[in-house]
Short mmCIF file of C-alpha atoms in Angstrom, two decimals:
data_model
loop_
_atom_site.label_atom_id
_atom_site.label_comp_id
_atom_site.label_asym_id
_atom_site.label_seq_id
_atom_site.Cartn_x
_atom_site.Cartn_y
_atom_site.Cartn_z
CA UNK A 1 -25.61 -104.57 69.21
CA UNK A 2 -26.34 -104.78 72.51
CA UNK A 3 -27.98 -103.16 75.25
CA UNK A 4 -26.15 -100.63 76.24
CA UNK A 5 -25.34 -99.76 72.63
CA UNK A 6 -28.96 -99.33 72.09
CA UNK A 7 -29.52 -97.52 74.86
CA UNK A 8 -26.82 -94.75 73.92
CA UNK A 9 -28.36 -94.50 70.49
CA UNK A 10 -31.32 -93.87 72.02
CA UNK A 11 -29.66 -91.12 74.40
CA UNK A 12 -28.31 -89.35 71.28
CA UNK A 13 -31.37 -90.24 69.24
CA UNK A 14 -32.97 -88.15 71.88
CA UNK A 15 -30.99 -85.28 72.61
CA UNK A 16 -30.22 -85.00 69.16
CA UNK A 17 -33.87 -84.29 68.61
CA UNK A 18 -34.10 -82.15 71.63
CA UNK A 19 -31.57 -79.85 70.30
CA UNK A 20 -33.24 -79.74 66.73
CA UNK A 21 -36.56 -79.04 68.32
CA UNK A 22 -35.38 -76.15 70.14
CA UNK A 23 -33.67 -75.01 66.45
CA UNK A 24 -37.26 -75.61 65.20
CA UNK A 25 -39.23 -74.19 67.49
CA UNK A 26 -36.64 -71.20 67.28
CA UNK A 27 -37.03 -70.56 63.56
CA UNK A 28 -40.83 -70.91 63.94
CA UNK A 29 -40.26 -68.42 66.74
CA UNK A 30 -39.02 -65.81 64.08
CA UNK A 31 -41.52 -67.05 61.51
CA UNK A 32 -44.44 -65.90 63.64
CA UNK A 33 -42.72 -62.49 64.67
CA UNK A 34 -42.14 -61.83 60.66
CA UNK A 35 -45.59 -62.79 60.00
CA UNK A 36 -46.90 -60.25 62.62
CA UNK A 37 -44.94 -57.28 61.30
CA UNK A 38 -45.43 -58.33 57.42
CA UNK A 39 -49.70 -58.24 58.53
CA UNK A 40 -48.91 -55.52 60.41
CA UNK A 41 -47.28 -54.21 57.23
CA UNK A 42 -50.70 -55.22 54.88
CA UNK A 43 -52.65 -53.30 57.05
CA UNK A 44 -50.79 -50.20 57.56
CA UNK A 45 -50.41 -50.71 53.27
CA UNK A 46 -54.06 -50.71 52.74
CA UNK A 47 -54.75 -48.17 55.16
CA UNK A 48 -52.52 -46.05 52.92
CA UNK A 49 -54.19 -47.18 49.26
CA UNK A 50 -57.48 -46.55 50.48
CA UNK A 51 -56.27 -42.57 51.88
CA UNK A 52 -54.49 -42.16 48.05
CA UNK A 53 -57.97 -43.97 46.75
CA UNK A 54 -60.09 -41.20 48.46
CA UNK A 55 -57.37 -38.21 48.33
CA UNK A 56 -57.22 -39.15 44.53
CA UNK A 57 -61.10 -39.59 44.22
CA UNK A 58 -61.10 -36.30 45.63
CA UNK A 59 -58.67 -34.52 43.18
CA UNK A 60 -60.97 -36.12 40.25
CA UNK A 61 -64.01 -33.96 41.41
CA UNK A 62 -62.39 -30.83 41.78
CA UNK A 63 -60.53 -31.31 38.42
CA UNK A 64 -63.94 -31.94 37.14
CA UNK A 65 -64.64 -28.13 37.90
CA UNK A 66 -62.20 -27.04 35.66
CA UNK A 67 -63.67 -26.58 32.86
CA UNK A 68 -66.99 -24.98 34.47
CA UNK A 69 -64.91 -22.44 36.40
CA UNK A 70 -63.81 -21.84 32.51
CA UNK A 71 -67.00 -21.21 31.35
CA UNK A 72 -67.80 -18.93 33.56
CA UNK A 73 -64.74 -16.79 33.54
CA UNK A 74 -65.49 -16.57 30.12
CA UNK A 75 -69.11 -15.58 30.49
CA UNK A 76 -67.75 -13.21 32.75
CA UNK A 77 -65.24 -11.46 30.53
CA UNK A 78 -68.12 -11.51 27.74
CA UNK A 79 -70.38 -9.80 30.12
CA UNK A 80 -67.78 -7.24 30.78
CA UNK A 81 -67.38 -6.94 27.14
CA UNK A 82 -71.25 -6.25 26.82
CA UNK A 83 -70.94 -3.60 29.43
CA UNK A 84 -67.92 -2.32 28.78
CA UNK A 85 -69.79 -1.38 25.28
CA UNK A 86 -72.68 0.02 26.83
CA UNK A 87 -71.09 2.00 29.45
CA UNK A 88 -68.85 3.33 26.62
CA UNK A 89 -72.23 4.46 24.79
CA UNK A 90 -73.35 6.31 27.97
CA UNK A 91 -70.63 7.68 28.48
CA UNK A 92 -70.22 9.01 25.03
CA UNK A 93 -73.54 10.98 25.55
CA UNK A 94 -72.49 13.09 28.35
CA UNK A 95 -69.28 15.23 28.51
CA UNK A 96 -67.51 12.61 31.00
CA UNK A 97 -64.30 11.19 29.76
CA UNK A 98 -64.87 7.79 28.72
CA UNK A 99 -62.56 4.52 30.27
CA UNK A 100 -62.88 1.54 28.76
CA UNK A 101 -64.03 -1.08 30.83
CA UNK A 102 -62.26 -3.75 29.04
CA UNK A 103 -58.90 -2.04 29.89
CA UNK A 104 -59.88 -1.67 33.79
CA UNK A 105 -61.27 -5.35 34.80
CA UNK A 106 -59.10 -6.95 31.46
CA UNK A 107 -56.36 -7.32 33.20
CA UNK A 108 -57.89 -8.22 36.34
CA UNK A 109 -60.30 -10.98 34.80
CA UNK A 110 -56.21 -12.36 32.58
CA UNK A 111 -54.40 -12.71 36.64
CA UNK A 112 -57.37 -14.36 37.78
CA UNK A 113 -57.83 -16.91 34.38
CA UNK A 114 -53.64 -17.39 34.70
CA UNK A 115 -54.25 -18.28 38.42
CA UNK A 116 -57.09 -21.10 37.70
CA UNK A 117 -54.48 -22.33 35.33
CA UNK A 118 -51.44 -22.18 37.54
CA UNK A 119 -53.84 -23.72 40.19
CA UNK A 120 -55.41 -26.43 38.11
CA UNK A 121 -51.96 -27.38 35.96
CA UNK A 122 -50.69 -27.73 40.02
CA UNK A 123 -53.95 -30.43 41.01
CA UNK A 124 -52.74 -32.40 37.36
CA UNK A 125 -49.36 -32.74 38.99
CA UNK A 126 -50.80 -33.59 42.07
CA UNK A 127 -53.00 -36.00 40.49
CA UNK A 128 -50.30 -37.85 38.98
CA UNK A 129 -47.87 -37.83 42.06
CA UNK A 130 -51.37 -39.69 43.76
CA UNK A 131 -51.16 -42.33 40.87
CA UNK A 132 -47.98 -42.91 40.84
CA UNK A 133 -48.12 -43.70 44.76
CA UNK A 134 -51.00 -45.28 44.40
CA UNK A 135 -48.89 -47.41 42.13
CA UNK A 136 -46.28 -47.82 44.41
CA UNK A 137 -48.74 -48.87 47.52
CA UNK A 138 -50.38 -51.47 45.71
CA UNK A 139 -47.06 -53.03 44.00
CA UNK A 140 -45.90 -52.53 47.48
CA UNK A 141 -48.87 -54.39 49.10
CA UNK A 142 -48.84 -57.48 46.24
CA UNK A 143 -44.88 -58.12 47.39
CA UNK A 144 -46.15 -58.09 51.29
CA UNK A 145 -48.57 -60.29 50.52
CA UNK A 146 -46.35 -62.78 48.53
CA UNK A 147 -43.95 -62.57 51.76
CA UNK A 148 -46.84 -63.26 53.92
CA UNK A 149 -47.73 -66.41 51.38
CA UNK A 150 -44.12 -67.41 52.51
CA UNK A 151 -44.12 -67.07 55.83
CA UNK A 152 -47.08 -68.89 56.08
CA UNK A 153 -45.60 -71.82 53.92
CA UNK A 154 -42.32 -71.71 56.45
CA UNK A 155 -44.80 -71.83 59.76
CA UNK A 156 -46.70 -75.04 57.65
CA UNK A 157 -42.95 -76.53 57.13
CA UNK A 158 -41.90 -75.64 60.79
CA UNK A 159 -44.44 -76.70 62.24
CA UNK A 160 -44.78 -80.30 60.62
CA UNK A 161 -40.86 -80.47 61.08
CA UNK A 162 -41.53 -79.55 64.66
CA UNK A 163 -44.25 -82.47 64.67
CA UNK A 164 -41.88 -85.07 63.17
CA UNK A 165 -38.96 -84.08 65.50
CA UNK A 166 -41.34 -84.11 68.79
CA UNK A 167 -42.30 -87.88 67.57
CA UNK A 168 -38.78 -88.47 67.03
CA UNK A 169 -37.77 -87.55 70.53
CA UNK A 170 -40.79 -89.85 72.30
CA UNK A 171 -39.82 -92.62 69.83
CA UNK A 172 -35.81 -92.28 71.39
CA UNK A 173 -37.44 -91.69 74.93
CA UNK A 174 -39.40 -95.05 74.83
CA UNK A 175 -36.04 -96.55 73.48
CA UNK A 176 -33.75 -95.50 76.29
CA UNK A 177 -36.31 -96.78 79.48
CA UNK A 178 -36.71 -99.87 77.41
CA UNK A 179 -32.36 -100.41 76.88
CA UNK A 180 -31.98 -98.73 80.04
CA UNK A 181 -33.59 -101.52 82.26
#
């Protein structure tokens, strides 16, 4: 081979490697812009689970009160009971005609118990809707952090690629001014 031969293999050594560093440098272009959005995405992701965390830590308490507010509509209707039965007794002394208390607040104290329930059966939904997105956030999160694991491993590649290429093109550089003289 001679000179000149050499000297165009160079020239197409090079420019060959200038066009595949561009490619390169390209693709680790778009690497970098996915990793931005897919941190972006984390972050945004765990913003989220910890809201659902605390909405759902939330939702625990106040379910907690269920079964006090229970108690005490119960004490309630007993004590209404108990004076239902003494007001009848008063009542029964004196030429007044007698209601029972039971009947007037009884129905009052059964829409307010069937509310509590309506209301608290509505928080167990709720509860479980928070899970289940809770659920979906996190299995959500794992998957963006996989991608982000890839991405990163592409950048690594691209960038060593990019490294390899770059000492390519001085190598083919340094060939063509030493052919070309």
């Amino acid at each position: 081979m001679d000179f000149e031969e050499c000297f165009y293999s160079a020239k197409r050594r090079y420019y060959d490697a200038c066009s595949e560093i561009n490619g390169c440098q390209s693709r680790l272009y778009e690497f970098e812009k996915d990793r931005r959005n897919t941190v972006s995405r984390i972050n945004q992701l765990k913003a989220d689970i910890r809201n659902a965390q605390a909405a759902l830590s939330e939702m625990v308490q106040v379910l907690k009160s269920e079964e006090p507010l229970n108690r005490k509509l119960g004490a309630v209707s007993d004590k209404t009971g108990e004076a239902a039965v003494n007001f009848s007794a008063m009542v029964a002394a004196s030429d007044i005609v007698s209601r029972d208390l039971t009947d007037v607040y009884g129905e009052e104290a059964s829409n307010t118990k069937a509310e509590l329930e309506n209301i608290f059966d509505m928080l167990k939904q709720r509860k479980k809707g928070l899970e289940s997105r809770l659920e979906e956030l996190q299995n959500s999160l794992n998957g963006a952090m996989i991608e982000l694991e890839d991405t990163d491993a592409g950048i690594r590649a691209a960038k060593s690629n990019l490294r390899e290429l770059e000492r390519i093109r001085r190598s083919a550089a340094i060939d063509m001014e030493y052919y070309g003289h």
